[in-house]
CSV table of C-alpha atoms and ligand atoms in Angstrom, one decimal:
chain,number,residue,atom,x,y,z
A,1,UNK,CA,-28.3,69.4,-40.9
A,2,UNK,CA,-28.5,72.6,-42.8
A,3,UNK,CA,-25.8,75.1,-41.7
A,4,UNK,CA,-22.4,74.9,-43.5
A,5,UNK,CA,-19.7,73.3,-41.4
A,6,UNK,CA,-17.3,75.6,-39.5
A,7,UNK,CA,-14.5,73.0,-39.9
A,8,UNK,CA,-14.2,70.2,-42.3
A,9,UNK,CA,-11.4,67.7,-42.0
A,10,UNK,CA,-11.4,66.1,-45.4
A,11,UNK,CA,-9.8,62.7,-46.1
A,12,UNK,CA,-7.0,63.5,-43.8
A,13,UNK,CA,-4.3,61.0,-43.2
A,14,UNK,CA,-1.3,61.2,-40.9
A,15,UNK,CA,1.6,58.8,-41.3
A,16,UNK,CA,4.4,58.9,-38.8
A,17,UNK,CA,7.7,57.4,-39.8
A,18,UNK,CA,10.3,56.3,-37.3
A,19,UNK,CA,13.2,54.7,-39.2
A,20,UNK,CA,11.8,52.1,-41.5
A,21,UNK,CA,8.6,51.7,-39.5
A,22,UNK,CA,5.5,53.7,-40.3
A,23,UNK,CA,2.3,54.2,-38.4
A,24,UNK,CA,-0.9,55.4,-40.1
A,25,UNK,CA,-2.2,57.3,-37.1
A,26,UNK,CA,-5.0,58.9,-39.1
A,27,UNK,CA,-6.5,57.1,-42.1
A,28,UNK,CA,-8.5,59.2,-44.6
A,29,UNK,CA,-10.6,60.8,-41.8
A,30,UNK,CA,-13.5,63.0,-42.9
A,31,UNK,CA,-15.3,64.9,-40.1
A,32,UNK,CA,-17.4,68.1,-40.2
A,33,UNK,CA,-18.3,70.2,-37.2
A,34,UNK,CA,-20.8,73.1,-37.1
A,35,UNK,CA,-21.0,76.2,-34.9
A,36,UNK,CA,-22.7,75.4,-31.6
A,37,UNK,CA,-22.0,71.7,-31.8
A,38,UNK,CA,-20.4,69.7,-29.0
A,39,UNK,CA,-18.8,66.6,-30.4
A,40,UNK,CA,-17.2,63.8,-28.4
A,41,UNK,CA,-14.2,61.8,-29.8
A,42,UNK,CA,-14.1,58.3,-28.3
A,43,UNK,CA,-12.0,55.3,-29.0
A,44,UNK,CA,-9.2,53.1,-27.5
A,45,UNK,CA,-5.7,54.2,-26.7
A,46,UNK,CA,-3.6,54.6,-29.9
A,47,UNK,CA,-6.7,54.9,-32.1
A,48,UNK,CA,-5.7,58.4,-33.4
A,49,UNK,CA,-7.8,60.7,-31.2
A,50,UNK,CA,-5.0,63.1,-30.3
A,51,UNK,CA,-3.6,62.9,-33.9
A,52,UNK,CA,-7.0,63.9,-35.2
A,53,UNK,CA,-7.2,66.9,-32.8
A,54,UNK,CA,-3.7,68.0,-33.8
A,55,UNK,CA,-4.6,68.0,-37.4
A,56,UNK,CA,-8.0,69.7,-36.9
A,57,UNK,CA,-6.4,72.2,-34.5
A,58,UNK,CA,-3.7,73.1,-37.0
A,59,UNK,CA,-1.0,72.0,-34.6
A,60,UNK,CA,0.2,69.6,-37.3
A,61,UNK,CA,-0.4,69.2,-41.0
A,62,UNK,CA,-1.8,66.1,-42.6
A,63,UNK,CA,0.3,63.7,-44.7
A,64,UNK,CA,-2.5,63.8,-47.2
A,65,UNK,CA,-6.0,65.4,-47.2
A,66,UNK,CA,-6.9,68.9,-46.0
A,67,UNK,CA,-8.6,71.0,-43.3
A,68,UNK,CA,-11.1,73.7,-44.3
A,69,UNK,CA,-12.6,76.5,-42.2
A,70,UNK,CA,-15.8,78.0,-43.4
A,71,UNK,CA,-15.2,76.3,-46.8
A,72,UNK,CA,-11.6,77.7,-47.2
A,73,UNK,CA,-8.6,75.3,-47.3
A,74,UNK,CA,-6.4,76.3,-44.4
A,75,UNK,CA,-4.1,73.3,-43.9
A,76,UNK,CA,-2.8,70.7,-46.4
A,77,UNK,CA,0.4,68.7,-46.5
A,78,UNK,CA,2.6,71.4,-47.9
A,79,UNK,CA,1.4,74.1,-45.5
A,80,UNK,CA,4.1,75.6,-43.3
A,81,UNK,CA,3.1,75.2,-39.7
A,82,UNK,CA,4.4,78.7,-38.8
A,83,UNK,CA,1.9,80.2,-41.2
A,84,UNK,CA,-1.0,78.6,-39.2
A,85,UNK,CA,0.0,80.2,-35.9
A,86,UNK,CA,-1.9,83.5,-36.4
A,87,UNK,CA,-5.0,81.7,-37.6
A,88,UNK,CA,-4.8,79.3,-34.6
A,89,UNK,CA,-4.5,82.2,-32.1
A,90,UNK,CA,-7.4,84.1,-33.6
A,91,UNK,CA,-9.9,81.3,-34.2
A,92,UNK,CA,-9.0,78.3,-32.0
A,93,UNK,CA,-8.8,77.5,-28.3
A,94,UNK,CA,-7.1,74.5,-26.7
A,95,UNK,CA,-7.6,72.6,-23.5
A,96,UNK,CA,-5.4,69.7,-22.5
A,97,UNK,CA,-5.4,67.0,-19.9
A,98,UNK,CA,-3.1,69.1,-17.8
A,99,UNK,CA,-3.9,72.7,-17.3
A,100,UNK,CA,-0.4,73.7,-18.3
A,101,UNK,CA,-0.6,77.1,-16.5
A,102,UNK,CA,2.4,79.2,-16.2
A,103,UNK,CA,3.5,78.5,-12.6
A,104,UNK,CA,4.8,82.0,-11.7
A,105,UNK,CA,1.7,83.9,-13.0
A,106,UNK,CA,-1.5,84.1,-11.0
A,107,UNK,CA,-4.9,82.9,-12.4
A,108,UNK,CA,-5.8,86.3,-13.9
A,109,UNK,CA,-2.3,86.7,-15.5
A,110,UNK,CA,-2.5,83.3,-17.0
A,111,UNK,CA,-5.6,84.3,-18.9
A,112,UNK,CA,-4.4,87.8,-19.6
A,113,UNK,CA,-1.2,86.6,-21.3
A,114,UNK,CA,-3.2,84.8,-24.0
A,115,UNK,CA,-4.9,88.1,-24.8
A,116,UNK,CA,-1.8,90.2,-24.8
A,117,UNK,CA,0.0,87.8,-27.1
A,118,UNK,CA,-2.8,88.4,-29.5
A,119,UNK,CA,-2.2,92.2,-29.3
A,120,UNK,CA,-4.8,93.2,-26.6
A,121,UNK,CA,-4.0,96.2,-24.4
A,122,UNK,CA,-2.9,95.2,-20.9
A,123,UNK,CA,-5.9,97.0,-19.1
A,124,UNK,CA,-8.5,95.4,-21.4
A,125,UNK,CA,-6.8,92.1,-21.1
A,126,UNK,CA,-6.8,92.2,-17.3
A,127,UNK,CA,-10.5,93.3,-17.2
A,128,UNK,CA,-11.6,90.5,-19.6
A,129,UNK,CA,-9.6,87.9,-17.7
A,130,UNK,CA,-11.2,88.8,-14.4
A,131,UNK,CA,-14.6,88.7,-16.0
A,132,UNK,CA,-14.0,85.2,-17.4
A,133,UNK,CA,-12.7,83.9,-14.1
A,134,UNK,CA,-15.9,85.3,-12.4
A,135,UNK,CA,-18.0,83.6,-15.0
A,136,UNK,CA,-16.3,80.3,-14.1
A,137,UNK,CA,-16.9,80.8,-10.4
A,138,UNK,CA,-13.3,81.4,-9.5
A,139,UNK,CA,-13.3,85.2,-9.3
A,140,UNK,CA,-12.2,84.8,-5.7
A,141,UNK,CA,-9.1,82.9,-6.8
A,142,UNK,CA,-7.9,85.5,-9.3
A,143,UNK,CA,-4.7,86.2,-7.5
A,144,UNK,CA,-3.8,82.6,-6.6
A,145,UNK,CA,-0.9,81.0,-8.3
A,146,UNK,CA,-1.6,77.7,-10.0
A,147,UNK,CA,0.0,75.8,-7.1
A,148,UNK,CA,-2.6,77.5,-4.9
A,149,UNK,CA,-5.5,76.2,-6.9
A,150,UNK,CA,-7.3,72.8,-7.0
A,151,UNK,CA,-7.1,70.6,-10.1
A,152,UNK,CA,-10.6,71.6,-11.1
A,153,UNK,CA,-9.9,75.3,-10.5
A,154,UNK,CA,-6.7,75.1,-12.6
A,155,UNK,CA,-8.7,73.4,-15.4
A,156,UNK,CA,-11.3,76.2,-15.3
A,157,UNK,CA,-8.5,78.8,-15.6
A,158,UNK,CA,-7.3,76.8,-18.6
A,159,UNK,CA,-10.7,76.9,-20.2
A,160,UNK,CA,-11.0,80.7,-19.5
A,161,UNK,CA,-7.6,81.1,-21.2
A,162,UNK,CA,-8.8,79.0,-24.2
A,163,UNK,CA,-11.8,81.3,-24.4
A,164,UNK,CA,-9.9,84.6,-24.0
A,165,UNK,CA,-9.7,85.4,-27.7
A,166,UNK,CA,-13.3,84.4,-28.4
A,167,UNK,CA,-12.5,81.3,-30.5
A,168,UNK,CA,-14.9,79.8,-32.9
A,169,UNK,CA,-13.7,76.3,-32.2
A,170,UNK,CA,-12.4,74.7,-29.0
A,171,UNK,CA,-10.4,71.5,-29.1
A,172,UNK,CA,-10.0,69.6,-25.8
A,173,UNK,CA,-7.9,66.5,-25.3
A,174,UNK,CA,-9.1,64.5,-22.2
A,175,UNK,CA,-9.8,67.7,-20.2
A,176,UNK,CA,-11.4,65.8,-17.4
A,177,UNK,CA,-9.0,62.9,-17.1
A,178,UNK,CA,-7.4,64.4,-13.9
A,179,UNK,CA,-10.7,65.4,-12.3
A,180,UNK,CA,-13.2,63.5,-10.1
A,181,UNK,CA,-16.5,62.7,-11.8
A,182,UNK,CA,-18.4,65.7,-10.3
A,183,UNK,CA,-15.7,68.2,-11.4
A,184,UNK,CA,-15.4,66.5,-14.7
A,185,UNK,CA,-19.1,66.7,-15.3
A,186,UNK,CA,-19.0,70.5,-14.4
A,187,UNK,CA,-16.3,71.0,-17.1
A,188,UNK,CA,-18.4,69.1,-19.7
A,189,UNK,CA,-21.5,71.1,-18.7
A,190,UNK,CA,-19.5,74.3,-19.2
A,191,UNK,CA,-18.7,73.1,-22.7
A,192,UNK,CA,-22.3,72.4,-23.3
A,193,UNK,CA,-23.3,75.9,-22.2
A,194,UNK,CA,-20.6,77.5,-24.4
A,195,UNK,CA,-21.8,75.6,-27.4
A,196,UNK,CA,-25.4,76.5,-26.8
A,197,UNK,CA,-25.0,80.2,-25.7
A,198,UNK,CA,-21.9,81.3,-27.6
A,199,UNK,CA,-22.3,79.0,-30.6
A,200,UNK,CA,-18.8,77.8,-30.2
A,201,UNK,CA,-18.0,74.5,-31.9
A,202,UNK,CA,-16.3,72.1,-29.4
A,203,UNK,CA,-14.5,68.9,-30.0
A,204,UNK,CA,-13.7,66.9,-26.9
A,205,UNK,CA,-11.6,63.7,-26.7
A,206,UNK,CA,-12.7,61.7,-23.7
A,207,UNK,CA,-12.7,58.3,-22.2
A,208,UNK,CA,-15.6,59.2,-19.8
A,209,UNK,CA,-18.8,57.7,-21.1
A,210,UNK,CA,-20.8,59.2,-18.3
A,211,UNK,CA,-20.8,62.5,-20.1
A,212,UNK,CA,-21.9,61.4,-23.6
A,213,UNK,CA,-25.5,62.6,-22.9
A,214,UNK,CA,-24.2,66.1,-23.1
A,215,UNK,CA,-22.8,65.6,-26.6
A,216,UNK,CA,-24.6,66.3,-29.9
A,217,UNK,CA,-22.7,63.6,-31.6
A,218,UNK,CA,-19.9,61.1,-30.8
A,219,UNK,CA,-17.2,60.1,-33.2
A,220,UNK,CA,-15.5,56.8,-32.4
A,221,UNK,CA,-12.0,56.4,-33.6
A,222,UNK,CA,-10.6,52.9,-34.5
A,223,UNK,CA,-7.2,52.4,-36.1
A,224,UNK,CA,-7.2,56.0,-37.3
A,225,UNK,CA,-10.7,55.9,-38.9
A,226,UNK,CA,-13.6,57.8,-37.5
A,227,UNK,CA,-17.1,56.4,-37.3
A,228,UNK,CA,-19.7,59.2,-36.9
A,229,UNK,CA,-22.7,58.3,-34.8
B,1,ATP,N1,4.8,61.8,-33.0
B,1,ATP,C1,4.6,60.5,-33.2
B,1,ATP,N2,5.5,59.7,-33.8
B,1,ATP,C2,5.3,58.4,-34.1
B,1,ATP,N3,4.1,57.8,-33.8
B,1,ATP,C3,3.1,58.5,-33.2
B,1,ATP,C4,3.3,59.9,-32.9
B,1,ATP,N4,2.2,60.3,-32.3
B,1,ATP,C5,1.4,59.3,-32.2
B,1,ATP,N5,1.9,58.2,-32.8
B,1,ATP,C6,1.3,56.9,-33.0
B,1,ATP,O1,0.1,57.1,-33.7
B,1,ATP,C7,-1.0,56.3,-33.2
B,1,ATP,C8,-2.1,57.2,-32.7
B,1,ATP,O2,-1.7,58.0,-31.6
B,1,ATP,P1,-2.6,59.0,-30.8
B,1,ATP,O3,-1.8,59.7,-29.9
B,1,ATP,O4,-3.4,59.8,-31.8
B,1,ATP,O5,-3.7,58.0,-30.1
B,1,ATP,P2,-4.8,58.4,-29.0
B,1,ATP,O6,-6.1,57.8,-29.6
B,1,ATP,O7,-4.8,59.8,-28.7
B,1,ATP,O8,-4.4,57.5,-27.8
B,1,ATP,P3,-4.5,57.8,-26.2
B,1,ATP,O9,-6.0,57.5,-25.8
B,1,ATP,O10,-3.6,56.8,-25.6
B,1,ATP,O11,-4.2,59.2,-25.9
B,1,ATP,C9,-0.4,55.5,-32.1
B,1,ATP,O12,-0.1,54.2,-32.6
B,1,ATP,C10,0.9,56.2,-31.7
B,1,ATP,O13,1.9,55.3,-31.2
B,2,MG,MG1,-4.4,60.9,-26.9
């Protein structure tokens, strides 16, 4: 592969300490992801998938090693997590197993708030949010509260929210775990389209092997170590 990686996780380890016990949740993991790549992260429970996503997504810092974006070191053990917040908001998008929508805001407002937090004007934010919901086929649900949406619809709002600020990298942790297989497939196909058309790099943790045909690559975690296929 020729293009330089968008993100490089370089020899990153994460050791959690609870009292005297310690767990090496990530063990010298090195992974590179390029723009437009859809990469699956597989592996058994407890193998370090979420930990990897937290480190790559700048939600946590590694105990050793570092994370680079476009060749520049952004995160290392001594980095203050607060300093990463702006970078995260500008460049990264997250999707989790639960949609985690704000219950008293409607679908549009849930997307809109992500834009306004980043400094967008209210009018522009509302317009872009409606457009994103239309692109995901839920324009007709724009005024529904999360409780008035199906699980699949809520997850599409969450993806629209993750995309609101035009991230270069999306990190998703089991985004289809609560969906039936058809809806889960739709979400993964959405990721495939975003990688192809928008050149977004997407890293998806999943247990669902039925979708691996959509991935460019799979990384299997085992005891905190990734094996790249
Ligand atoms: N905050 C924490 N404090 C202590 N140990 C942790 C913490 N988070 C994770 N661990 C431990 O680190 C290891 C890796 O956890 P992680 O959540 O990354 O696994 P996972 O592959 O995402 O598992 P699952 O498929 O069940 O979500 C596990 O042994 C877990 O118990
Ligand atoms: Mg996990």
